[in-house]
Coordinates of C-alpha atoms in Angstrom, one line a residue:
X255 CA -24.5 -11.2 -17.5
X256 CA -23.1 -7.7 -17.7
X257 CA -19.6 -7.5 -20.0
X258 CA -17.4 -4.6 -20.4
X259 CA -14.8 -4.2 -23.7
X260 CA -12.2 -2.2 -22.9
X261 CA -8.9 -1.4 -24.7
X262 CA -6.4 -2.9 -22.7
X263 CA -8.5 -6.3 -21.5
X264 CA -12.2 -7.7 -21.0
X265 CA -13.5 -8.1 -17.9
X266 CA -16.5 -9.7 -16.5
X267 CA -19.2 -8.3 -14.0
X268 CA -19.9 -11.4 -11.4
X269 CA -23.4 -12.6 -12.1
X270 CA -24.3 -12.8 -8.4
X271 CA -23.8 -9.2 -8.4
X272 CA -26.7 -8.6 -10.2
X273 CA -28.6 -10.0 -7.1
X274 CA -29.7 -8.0 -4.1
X275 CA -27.3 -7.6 -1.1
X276 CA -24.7 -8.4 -3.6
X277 CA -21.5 -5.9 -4.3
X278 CA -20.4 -4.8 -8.0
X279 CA -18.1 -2.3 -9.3
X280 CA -19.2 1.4 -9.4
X281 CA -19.4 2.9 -12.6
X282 CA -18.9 6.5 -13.7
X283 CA -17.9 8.5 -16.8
X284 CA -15.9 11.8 -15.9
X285 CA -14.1 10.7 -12.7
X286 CA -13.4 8.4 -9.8
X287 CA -12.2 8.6 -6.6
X288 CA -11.6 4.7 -4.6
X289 CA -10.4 4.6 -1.3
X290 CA -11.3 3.0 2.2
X291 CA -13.2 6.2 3.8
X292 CA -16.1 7.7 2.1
X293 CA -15.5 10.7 3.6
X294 CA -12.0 11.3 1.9
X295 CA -13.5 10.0 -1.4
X296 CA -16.2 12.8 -1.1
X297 CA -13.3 14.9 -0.6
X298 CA -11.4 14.1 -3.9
X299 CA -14.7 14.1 -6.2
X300 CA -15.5 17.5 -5.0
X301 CA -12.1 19.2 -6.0
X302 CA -13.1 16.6 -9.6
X303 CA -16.3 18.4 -9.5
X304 CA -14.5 22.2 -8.7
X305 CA -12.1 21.3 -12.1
X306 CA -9.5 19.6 -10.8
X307 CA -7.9 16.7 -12.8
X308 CA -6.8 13.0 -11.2
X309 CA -3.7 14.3 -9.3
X310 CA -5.5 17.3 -7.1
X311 CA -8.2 14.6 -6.0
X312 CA -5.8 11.7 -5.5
X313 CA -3.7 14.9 -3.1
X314 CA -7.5 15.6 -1.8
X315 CA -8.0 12.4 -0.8
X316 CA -4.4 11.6 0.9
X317 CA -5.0 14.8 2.8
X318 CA -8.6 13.8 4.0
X319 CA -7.4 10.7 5.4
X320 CA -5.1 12.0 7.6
X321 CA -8.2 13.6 9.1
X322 CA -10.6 10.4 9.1
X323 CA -8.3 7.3 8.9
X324 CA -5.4 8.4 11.2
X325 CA -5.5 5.1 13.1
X326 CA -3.6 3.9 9.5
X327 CA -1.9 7.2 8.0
X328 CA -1.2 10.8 8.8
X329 CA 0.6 14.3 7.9
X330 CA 3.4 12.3 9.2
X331 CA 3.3 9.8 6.6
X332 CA 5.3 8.2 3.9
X333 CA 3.6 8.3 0.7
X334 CA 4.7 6.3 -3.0
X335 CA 2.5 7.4 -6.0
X336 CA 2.0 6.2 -10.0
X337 CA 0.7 8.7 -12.3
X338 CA -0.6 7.9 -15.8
X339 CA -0.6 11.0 -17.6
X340 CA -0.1 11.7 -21.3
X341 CA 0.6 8.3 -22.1
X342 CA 3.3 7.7 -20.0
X343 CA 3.7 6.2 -16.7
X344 CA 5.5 8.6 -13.6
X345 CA 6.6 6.8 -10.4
X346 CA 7.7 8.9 -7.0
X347 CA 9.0 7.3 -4.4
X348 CA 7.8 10.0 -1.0
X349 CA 9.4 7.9 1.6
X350 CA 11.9 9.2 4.5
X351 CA 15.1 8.7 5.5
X352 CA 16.6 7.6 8.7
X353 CA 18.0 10.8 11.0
X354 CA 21.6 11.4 10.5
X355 CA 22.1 11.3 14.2
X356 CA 20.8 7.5 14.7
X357 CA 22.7 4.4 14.1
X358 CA 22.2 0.4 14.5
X359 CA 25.1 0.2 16.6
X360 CA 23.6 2.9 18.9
X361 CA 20.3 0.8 19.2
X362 CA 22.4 -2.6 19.1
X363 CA 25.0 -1.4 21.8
X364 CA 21.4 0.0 24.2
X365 CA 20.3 -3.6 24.2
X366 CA 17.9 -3.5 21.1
X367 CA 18.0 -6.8 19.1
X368 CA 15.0 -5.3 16.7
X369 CA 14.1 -1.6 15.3
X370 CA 11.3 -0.4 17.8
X371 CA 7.8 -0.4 16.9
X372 CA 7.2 3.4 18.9
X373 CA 9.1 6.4 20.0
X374 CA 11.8 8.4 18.4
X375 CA 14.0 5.5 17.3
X376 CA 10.8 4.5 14.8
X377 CA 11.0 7.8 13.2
X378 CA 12.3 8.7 10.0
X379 CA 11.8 11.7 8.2
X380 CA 8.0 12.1 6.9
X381 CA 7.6 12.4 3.3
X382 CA 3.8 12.7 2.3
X383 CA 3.6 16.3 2.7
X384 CA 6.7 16.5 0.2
X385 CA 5.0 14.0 -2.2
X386 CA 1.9 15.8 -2.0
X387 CA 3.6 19.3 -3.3
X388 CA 6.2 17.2 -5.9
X389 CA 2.9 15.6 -7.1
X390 CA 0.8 19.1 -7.6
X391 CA 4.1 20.9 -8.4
X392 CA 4.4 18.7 -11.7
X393 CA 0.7 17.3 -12.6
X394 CA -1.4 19.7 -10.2
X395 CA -4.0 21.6 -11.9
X396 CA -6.0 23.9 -9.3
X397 CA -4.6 25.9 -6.4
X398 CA -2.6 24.0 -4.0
X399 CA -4.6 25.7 -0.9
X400 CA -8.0 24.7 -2.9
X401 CA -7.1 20.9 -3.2
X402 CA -5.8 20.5 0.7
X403 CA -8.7 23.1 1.9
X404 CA -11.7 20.0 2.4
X405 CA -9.3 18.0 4.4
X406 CA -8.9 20.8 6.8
X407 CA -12.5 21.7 6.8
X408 CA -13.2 17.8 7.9
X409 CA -10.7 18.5 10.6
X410 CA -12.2 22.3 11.4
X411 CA -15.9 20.6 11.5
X412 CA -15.6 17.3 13.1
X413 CA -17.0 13.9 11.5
X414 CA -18.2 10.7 12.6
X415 CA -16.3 7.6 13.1
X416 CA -17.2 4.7 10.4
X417 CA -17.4 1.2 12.2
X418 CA -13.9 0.3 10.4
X419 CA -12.4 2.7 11.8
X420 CA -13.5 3.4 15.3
X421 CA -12.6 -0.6 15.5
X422 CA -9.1 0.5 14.4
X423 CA -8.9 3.0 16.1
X424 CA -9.9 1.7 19.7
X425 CA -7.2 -0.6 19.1
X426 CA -4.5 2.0 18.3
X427 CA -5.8 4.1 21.8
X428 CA -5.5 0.8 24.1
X429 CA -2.2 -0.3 22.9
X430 CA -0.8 3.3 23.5
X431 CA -2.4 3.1 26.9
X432 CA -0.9 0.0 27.9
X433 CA 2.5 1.4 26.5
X434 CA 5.6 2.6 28.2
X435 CA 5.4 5.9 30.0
X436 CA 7.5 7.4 27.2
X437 CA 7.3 11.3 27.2
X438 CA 7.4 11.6 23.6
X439 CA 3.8 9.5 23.3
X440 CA 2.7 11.9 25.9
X441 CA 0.4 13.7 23.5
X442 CA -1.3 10.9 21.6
X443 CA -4.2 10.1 23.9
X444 CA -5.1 13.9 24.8
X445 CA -5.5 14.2 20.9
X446 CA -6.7 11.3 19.7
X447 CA -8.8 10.2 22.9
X448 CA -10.1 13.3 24.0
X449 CA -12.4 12.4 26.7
X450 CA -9.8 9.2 28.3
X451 CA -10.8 6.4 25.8
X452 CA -11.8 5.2 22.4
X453 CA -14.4 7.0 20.1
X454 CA -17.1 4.7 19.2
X455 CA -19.0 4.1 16.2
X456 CA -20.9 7.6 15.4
X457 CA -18.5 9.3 18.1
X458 CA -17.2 13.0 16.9
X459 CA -13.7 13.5 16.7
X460 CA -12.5 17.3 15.6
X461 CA -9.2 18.9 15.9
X462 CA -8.5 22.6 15.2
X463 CA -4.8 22.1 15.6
X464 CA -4.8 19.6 12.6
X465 CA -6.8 22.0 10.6
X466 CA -4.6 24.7 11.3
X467 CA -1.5 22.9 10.3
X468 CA -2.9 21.8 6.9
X469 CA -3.4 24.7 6.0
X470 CA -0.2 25.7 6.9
X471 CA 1.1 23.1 4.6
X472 CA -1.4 24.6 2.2
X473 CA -0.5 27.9 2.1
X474 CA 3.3 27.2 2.0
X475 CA 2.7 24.5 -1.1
X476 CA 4.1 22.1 1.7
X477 CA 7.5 24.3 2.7
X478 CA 6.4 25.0 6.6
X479 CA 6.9 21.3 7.3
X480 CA 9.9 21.0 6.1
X481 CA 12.0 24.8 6.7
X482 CA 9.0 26.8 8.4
X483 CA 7.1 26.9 11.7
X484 CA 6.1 23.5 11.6
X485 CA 9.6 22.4 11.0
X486 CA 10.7 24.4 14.2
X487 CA 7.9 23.1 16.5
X488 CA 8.6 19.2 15.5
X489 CA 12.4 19.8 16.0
X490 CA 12.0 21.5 19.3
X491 CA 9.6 18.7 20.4
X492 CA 12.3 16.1 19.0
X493 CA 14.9 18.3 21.2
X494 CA 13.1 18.3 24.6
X495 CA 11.8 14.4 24.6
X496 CA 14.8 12.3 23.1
X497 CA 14.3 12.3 19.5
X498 CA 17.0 11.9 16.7
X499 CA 15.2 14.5 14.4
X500 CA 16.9 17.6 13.4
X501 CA 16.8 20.9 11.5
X502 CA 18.5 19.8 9.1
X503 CA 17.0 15.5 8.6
X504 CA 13.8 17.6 7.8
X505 CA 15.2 20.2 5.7
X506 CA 17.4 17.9 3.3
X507 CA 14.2 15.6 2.7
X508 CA 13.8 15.2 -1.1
X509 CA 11.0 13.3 -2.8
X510 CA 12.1 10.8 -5.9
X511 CA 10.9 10.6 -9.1
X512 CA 11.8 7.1 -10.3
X513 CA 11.0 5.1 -13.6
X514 CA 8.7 2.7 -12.3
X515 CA 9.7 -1.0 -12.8
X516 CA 7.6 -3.9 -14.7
X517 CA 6.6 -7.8 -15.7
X518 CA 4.8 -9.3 -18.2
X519 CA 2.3 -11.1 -17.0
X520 CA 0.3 -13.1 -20.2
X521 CA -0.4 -10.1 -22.4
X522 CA -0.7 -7.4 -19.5
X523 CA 2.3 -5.4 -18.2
X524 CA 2.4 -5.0 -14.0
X525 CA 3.7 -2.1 -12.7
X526 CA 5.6 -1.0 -9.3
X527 CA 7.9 1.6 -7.9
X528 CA 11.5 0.1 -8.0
X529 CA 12.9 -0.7 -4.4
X530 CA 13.6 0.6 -1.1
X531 CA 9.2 -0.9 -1.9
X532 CA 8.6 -4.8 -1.8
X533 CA 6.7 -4.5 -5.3
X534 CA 9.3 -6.2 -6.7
X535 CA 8.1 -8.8 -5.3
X536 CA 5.0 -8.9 -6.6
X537 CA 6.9 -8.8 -9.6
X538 CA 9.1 -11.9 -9.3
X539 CA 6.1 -13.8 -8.0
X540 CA 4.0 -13.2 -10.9
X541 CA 7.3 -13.9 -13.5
X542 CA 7.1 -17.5 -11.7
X543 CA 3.3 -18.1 -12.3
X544 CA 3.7 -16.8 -16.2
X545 CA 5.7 -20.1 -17.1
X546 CA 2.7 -22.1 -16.2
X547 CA -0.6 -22.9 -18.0
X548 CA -3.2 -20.1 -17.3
X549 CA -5.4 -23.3 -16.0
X550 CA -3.0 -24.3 -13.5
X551 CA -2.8 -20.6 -11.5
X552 CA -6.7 -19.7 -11.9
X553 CA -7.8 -19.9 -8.1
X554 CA -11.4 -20.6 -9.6
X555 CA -12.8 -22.5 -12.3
X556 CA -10.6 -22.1 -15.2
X557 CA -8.8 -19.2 -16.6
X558 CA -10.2 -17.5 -19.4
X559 CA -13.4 -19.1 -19.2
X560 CA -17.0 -17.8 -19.0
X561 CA -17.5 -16.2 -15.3
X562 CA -19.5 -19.3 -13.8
X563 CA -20.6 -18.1 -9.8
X564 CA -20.4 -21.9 -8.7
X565 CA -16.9 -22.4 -10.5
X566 CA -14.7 -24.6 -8.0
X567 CA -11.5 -23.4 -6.2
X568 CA -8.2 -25.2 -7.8
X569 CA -6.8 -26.4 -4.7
X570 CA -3.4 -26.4 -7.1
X571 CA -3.3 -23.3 -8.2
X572 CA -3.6 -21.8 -4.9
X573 CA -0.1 -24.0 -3.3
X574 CA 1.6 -22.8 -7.1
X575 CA 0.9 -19.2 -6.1
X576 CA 1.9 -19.6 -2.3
X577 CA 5.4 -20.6 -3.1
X578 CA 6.0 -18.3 -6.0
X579 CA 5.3 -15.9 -3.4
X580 CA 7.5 -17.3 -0.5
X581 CA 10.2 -17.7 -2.8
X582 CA 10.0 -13.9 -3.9
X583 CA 9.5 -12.7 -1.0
X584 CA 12.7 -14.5 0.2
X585 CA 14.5 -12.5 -2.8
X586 CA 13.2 -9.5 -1.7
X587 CA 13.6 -9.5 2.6
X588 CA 17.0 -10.3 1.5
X589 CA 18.3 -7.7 -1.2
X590 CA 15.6 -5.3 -1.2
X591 CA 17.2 -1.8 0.4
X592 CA 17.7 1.7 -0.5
X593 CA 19.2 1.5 -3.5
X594 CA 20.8 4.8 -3.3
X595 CA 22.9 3.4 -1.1
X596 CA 23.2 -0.5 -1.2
X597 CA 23.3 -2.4 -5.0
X598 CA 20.0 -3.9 -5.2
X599 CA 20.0 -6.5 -8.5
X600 CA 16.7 -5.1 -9.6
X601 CA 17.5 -6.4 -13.3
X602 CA 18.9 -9.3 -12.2
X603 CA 15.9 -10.5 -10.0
X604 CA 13.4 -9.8 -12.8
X605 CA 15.6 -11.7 -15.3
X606 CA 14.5 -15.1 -16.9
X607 CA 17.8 -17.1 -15.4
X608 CA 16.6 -16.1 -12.3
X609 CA 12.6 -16.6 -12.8
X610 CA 13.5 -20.0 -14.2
X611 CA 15.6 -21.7 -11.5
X612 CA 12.9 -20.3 -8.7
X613 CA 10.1 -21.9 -10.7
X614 CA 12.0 -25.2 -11.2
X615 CA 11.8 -25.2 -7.2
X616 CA 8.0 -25.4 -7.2
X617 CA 6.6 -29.0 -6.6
X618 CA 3.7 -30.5 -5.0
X619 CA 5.0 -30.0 -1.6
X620 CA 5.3 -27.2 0.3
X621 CA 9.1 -26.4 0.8
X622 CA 11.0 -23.6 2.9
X623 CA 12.3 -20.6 0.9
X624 CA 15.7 -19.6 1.2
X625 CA 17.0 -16.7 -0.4
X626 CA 18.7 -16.8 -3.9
X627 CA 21.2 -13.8 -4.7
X628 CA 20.9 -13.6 -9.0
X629 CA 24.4 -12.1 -8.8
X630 CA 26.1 -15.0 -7.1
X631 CA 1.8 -2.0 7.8
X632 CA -1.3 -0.8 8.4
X633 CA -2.1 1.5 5.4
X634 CA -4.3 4.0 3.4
X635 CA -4.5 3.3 -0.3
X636 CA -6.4 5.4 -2.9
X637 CA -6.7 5.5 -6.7
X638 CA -8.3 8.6 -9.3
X639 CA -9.2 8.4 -12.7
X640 CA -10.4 12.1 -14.7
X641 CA -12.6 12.3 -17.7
X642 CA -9.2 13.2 -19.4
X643 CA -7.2 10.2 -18.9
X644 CA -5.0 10.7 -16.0
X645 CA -5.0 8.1 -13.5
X646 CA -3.1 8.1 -10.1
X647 CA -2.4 5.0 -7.9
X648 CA -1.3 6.3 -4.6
X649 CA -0.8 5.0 -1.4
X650 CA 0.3 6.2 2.3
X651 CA 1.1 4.8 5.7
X652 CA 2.2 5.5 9.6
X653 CA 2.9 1.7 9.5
X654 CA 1.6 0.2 12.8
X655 CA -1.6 1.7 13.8
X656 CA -1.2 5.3 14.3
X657 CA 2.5 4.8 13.8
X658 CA 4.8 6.0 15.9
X659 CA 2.9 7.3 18.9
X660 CA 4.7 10.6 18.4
X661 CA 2.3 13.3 18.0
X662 CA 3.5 17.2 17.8
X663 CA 2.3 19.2 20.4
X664 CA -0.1 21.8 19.0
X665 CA 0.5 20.5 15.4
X666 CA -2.0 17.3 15.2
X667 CA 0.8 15.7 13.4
X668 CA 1.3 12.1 13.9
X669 CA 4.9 10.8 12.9
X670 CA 5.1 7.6 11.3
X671 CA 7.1 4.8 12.5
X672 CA 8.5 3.5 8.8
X673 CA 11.8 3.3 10.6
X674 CA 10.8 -0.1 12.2
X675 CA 11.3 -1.6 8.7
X676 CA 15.2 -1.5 9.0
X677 CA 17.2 -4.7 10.4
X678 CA 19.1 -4.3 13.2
X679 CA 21.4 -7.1 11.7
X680 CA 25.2 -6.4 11.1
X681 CA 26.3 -6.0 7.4
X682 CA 22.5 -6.8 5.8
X683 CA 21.1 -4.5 2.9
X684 CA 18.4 -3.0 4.7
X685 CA 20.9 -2.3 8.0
X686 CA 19.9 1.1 10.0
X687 CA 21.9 3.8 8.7
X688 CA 22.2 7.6 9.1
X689 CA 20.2 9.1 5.9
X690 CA 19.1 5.9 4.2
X691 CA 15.7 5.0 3.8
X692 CA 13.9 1.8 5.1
X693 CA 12.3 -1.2 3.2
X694 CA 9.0 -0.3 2.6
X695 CA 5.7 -2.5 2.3
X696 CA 3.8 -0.1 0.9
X697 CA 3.8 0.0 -2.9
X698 CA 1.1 1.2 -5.4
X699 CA 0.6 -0.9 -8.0
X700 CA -1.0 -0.3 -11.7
X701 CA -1.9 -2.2 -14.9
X702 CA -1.4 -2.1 -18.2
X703 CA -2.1 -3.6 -22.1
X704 CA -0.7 -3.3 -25.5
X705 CA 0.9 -0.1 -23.6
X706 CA -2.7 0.9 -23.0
X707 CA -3.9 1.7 -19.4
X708 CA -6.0 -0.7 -17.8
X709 CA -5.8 1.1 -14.5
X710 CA -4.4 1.6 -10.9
X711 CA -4.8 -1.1 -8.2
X712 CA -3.8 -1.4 -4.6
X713 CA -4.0 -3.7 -1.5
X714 CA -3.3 -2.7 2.2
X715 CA -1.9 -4.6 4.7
X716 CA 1.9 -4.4 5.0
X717 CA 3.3 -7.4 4.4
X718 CA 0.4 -8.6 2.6
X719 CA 0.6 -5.6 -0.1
X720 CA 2.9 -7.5 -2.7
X721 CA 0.9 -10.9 -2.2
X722 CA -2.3 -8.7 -2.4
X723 CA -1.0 -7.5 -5.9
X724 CA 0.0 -11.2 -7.1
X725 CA -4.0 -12.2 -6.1
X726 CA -5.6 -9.4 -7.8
X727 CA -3.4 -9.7 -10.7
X728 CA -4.5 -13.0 -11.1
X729 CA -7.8 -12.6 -10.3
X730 CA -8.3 -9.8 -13.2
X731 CA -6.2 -11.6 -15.6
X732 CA -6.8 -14.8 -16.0
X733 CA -10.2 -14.8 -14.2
X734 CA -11.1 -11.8 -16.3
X735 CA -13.2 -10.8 -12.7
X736 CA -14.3 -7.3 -12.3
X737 CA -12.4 -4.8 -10.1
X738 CA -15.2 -5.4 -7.4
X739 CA -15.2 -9.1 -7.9
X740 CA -11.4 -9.7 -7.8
X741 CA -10.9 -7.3 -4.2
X742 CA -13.4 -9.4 -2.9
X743 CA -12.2 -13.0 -3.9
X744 CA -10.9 -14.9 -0.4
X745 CA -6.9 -14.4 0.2
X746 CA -4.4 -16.2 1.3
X747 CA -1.3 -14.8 2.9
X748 CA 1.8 -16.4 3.6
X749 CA 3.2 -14.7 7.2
X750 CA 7.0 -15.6 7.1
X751 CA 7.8 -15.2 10.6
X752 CA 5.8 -17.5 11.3
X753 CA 6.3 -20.0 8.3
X754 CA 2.5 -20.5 7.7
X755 CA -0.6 -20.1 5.1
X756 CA -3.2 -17.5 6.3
X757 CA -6.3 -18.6 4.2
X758 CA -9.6 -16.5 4.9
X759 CA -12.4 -18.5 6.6
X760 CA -14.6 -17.4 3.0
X761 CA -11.4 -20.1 0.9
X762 CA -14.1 -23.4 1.6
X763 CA -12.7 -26.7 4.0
X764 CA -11.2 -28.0 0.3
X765 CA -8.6 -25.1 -0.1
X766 CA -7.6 -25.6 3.7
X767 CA -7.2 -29.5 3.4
X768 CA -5.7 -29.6 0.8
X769 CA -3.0 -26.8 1.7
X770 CA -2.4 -28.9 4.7
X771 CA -2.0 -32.3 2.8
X772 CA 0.6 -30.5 0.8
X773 CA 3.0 -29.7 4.1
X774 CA 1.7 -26.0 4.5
X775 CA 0.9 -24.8 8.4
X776 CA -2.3 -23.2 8.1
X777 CA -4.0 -20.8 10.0
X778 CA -7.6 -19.9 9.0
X779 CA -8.6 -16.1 8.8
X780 CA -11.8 -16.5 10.2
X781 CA -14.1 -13.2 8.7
X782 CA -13.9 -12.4 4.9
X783 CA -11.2 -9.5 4.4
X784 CA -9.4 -9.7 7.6
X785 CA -6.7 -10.3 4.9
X786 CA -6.3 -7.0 3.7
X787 CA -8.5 -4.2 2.4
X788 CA -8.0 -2.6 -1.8
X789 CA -9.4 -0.6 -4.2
X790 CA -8.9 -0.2 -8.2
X791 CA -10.2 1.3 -11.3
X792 CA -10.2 0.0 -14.6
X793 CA -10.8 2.0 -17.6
X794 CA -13.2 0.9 -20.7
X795 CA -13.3 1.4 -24.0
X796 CA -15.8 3.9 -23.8
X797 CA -14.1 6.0 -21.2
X798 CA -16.0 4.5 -18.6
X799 CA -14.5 3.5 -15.3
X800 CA -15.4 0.8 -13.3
X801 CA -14.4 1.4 -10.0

């Protein structure tokens, strides 16, 4: 069995990956680049390799997938980001706000009873490009034009679709072609279906307009999308097709840097960005699952122990975890808003009054959640280590598919549809206002010990993301599984519109049954990781990284 000490925890490498056709962790020494496109990984080690630290490849990387993985993110994009550097912790929160000329009573009184999943009315400003420049501005180390230059070469050059996503993307091209005849989508299948249909596996897909406007951005440290030629050319199209977007939406945009936000889970500290994010969530969950016994939340075996490859699943453990989760997430779809604008109880959620009284509503029976006020999406993710230290978990997303459907004439840009996370709902938190920002599901999450880095993890899969973050956490900590071994494990997902268990096919008959006996609806995944994709990086005592 392979063992790694590191500062901050001890982790275990699976025994089965030892064995051929089996997957474990990759391990380096001056560097690492995760993330769910090889292409955009190849990107951020190569500006590693050129001298540049965590930050300029974790930029890299966003940058590339734009270019490779736009059927889940794009220049368009919100982004979120946490940066280990000199012993401290930095959070930014990249996401958009809402155009000042939109309102929920405008959508409510044109028939809408829900925030639309395409068009202009899903738009809200795009704020990767300004989290990008914030990010290099602070932590960057090489030229800004140097670190966004490979993901405009990838566009320049062409590459060939991966089987993950050409399957994505087919399915972002057909549902736009069965869509509305809405001139603002006019443009998405002449860019991203060139020749009238979906790119198959090994199909080329280039575009000279997206590599023009990254560098653009590149050459302007990000300023052209916001106040330059890029700005003028998304306004105009905005002007001429129905859109909300203005001059003035896109030149107000400011990225926030926020102190990231915290629980203690055993003797590790979890860490998110603070809301308009769900991490919270995460958060509150994994408060819950610290009051009880390690061995009655370890999904396998028991916790702590030697890793054992035929260890059985603790049918328990996984109904404990479910409604910790379903009662967070209650918490969160209730209060969780922009908190620039609406008092979220931040504190107050996270506080042991709080934690207590949800766990107290844990039994053997599955019950229905119903929010508690304390006071009375389809994703990229990506993380970087350097020999140096740094670390960045970052993450970025168009939401549904390829977003929005709105795609810039001439520009290659893709504008996200974060906007469909606001409720059309009269007097709630997260209520559609004119420069407030939406709840958002994506949230990067890291680790720590003994204020020690551990490292920076993430899950995709919007609503999944915070219940992604409770698994893993568990996984590594009281499993002690290595980074390859915990992304891997089966999930489980609770889908609350629906009010039912998702459990991954991979789970065994026993987990299903006896979610079932215990009053949950369950719904079986049926292929292993059709819950959500992740990557993470965990650093050893000996600077290592196993990745």
């Amino acid at each position: 069995m392979l063992s790694g000490r590191m500062d901050s925890m001890s982790f275990h490498v699976h025994p089965l990956a030892t064995t051929p056709g089996r997957r474990a962790p990759v391990f380096a020494r001056n560097g690492a680049v995760v993330t769910s496109q090889p292409l955009a990984a190849q990107a951020g080690l190569s500006v590693l390799r050129a001298g540049g630290n965590a930050v300029d490849a974790a930029i890299a990387t966003a940058a590339a997938l734009t270019v490779v993985e736009p059927c889940s993110n794009g220049i368009g994009s919100d982004a979120f980001a946490l940066v280990w550097d000199d012993g401290k912790l930095h959070g930014l929160n990249g996401s958009g706000r809402a155009p000042g000329a939109i309102s929920a009573a405008a959508l409510r009184d044109a028939g809408l009873r829900a925030m639309p999943l395409s068009g202009w009315g899903s738009v809200t400003v795009p704020g990767a490009v300004g989290a990008w420049a914030d990010l290099h501005e602070r932590f960057g180390r090489l030229p800004f034009a140097d670190v966004i230059e490979p993901a405009a070469r990838l566009a320049e050059e062409g590459f060939a679709l991966s089987p993950i996503v050409s399957d994505a993307w087919g399915r972002g091209v057909r549902n736009m072609a069965d869509g509305p005849g809405d001139p603002a989508i006019a443009g998405f299948l002449p860019h991203f279906a060139p020749d009238g249909g979906p790119i198959g596996v090994g199909g080329l897909w280039r575009s000279d307009d997206t590599a023009a406007t990254l560098r653009a951005i590149a050459s302007s440290a990000g300023r052209d999308f916001y106040v330059g030629d890029l700005a003028e050319r998304i306004v105009a199209f905005s002007e001429a097709t129905g859109g909300n977007l203005t001059a003035e939406d896109l030149a107000s945009h400011r990225s926030e840097w926020v102190a990231p936000i915290s629980a203690r889970y055993r003797d590790h500290d979890v860490w998110e960005i603070p809301p308009n994010g769900q991490g919270i969530a995460a958060l509150i969950a994994l408060r819950i699952l610290d009051g009880f016994d390690p061995a009655d939340v370890a999904p396998f075996g028991r916790a702590g122990g030697p890793v054992d490859p035929t260890a059985p699943p603790n049918p328990a453990a996984w109904h404990r975890a479910v409604e910790a989760m379903k009662l967070a997430l209650a918490d969160t779809h209730a209060l969780v808003a922009d908190p620039a604008i609406v008092d979220v109880p931040v504190e107050e959620l996270l506080a042991e009054l709080h934690i207590a009284a949800r766990r107290a509503r844990i039994g053997d029976r599955a019950h229905a959640p119903v929010a508690v006020d304390p006071r009375s999406s389809d994703t990229v993710y990506l993380a970087t280590a350097d020999g140096e230290g740094q670390m960045v978990s970052f993450i970025q997303s168009n939401f549904w598919g390829f977003g929005s459907g709105v795609v810039v004439p001439g520009t290659g840009i893709a504008l996200q549809s974060r906007g469909s996370g606001f409720s059309l709902e009269p007097g709630h938190p997260n209520e559609l206002a004119p420069g407030k920002r939406p709840f958002h599901t994506i949230i990067p999450g890291f680790l720590t010990r003994g204020g020690q880095p551990v490292g920076p993890f993430g899950v995709m899969g919007g609503h999944m993301q915070a219940q992604g973050h409770v698994q893993v956490v568990l996984d590594t900590v009281d499993l002690r599984d290595d980074p390859q071994t915990a992304l891997g494990r089966p999930r489980w997902f609770w889908n609350a519109q629906a009010d039912r268990v998702e459990v991954e096919r991979t789970a065994g008959d026993q987990i299903l049954t006896d979610l079932d006996a215990r009053g949950h609806t369950v719904r079986v995944a049926e292929h292993a990781g059709a819950l959500g994709r992740g990557q993470a990086i965990w650093r050893m005592d000996n600077g290592a990284l196993a990745a």
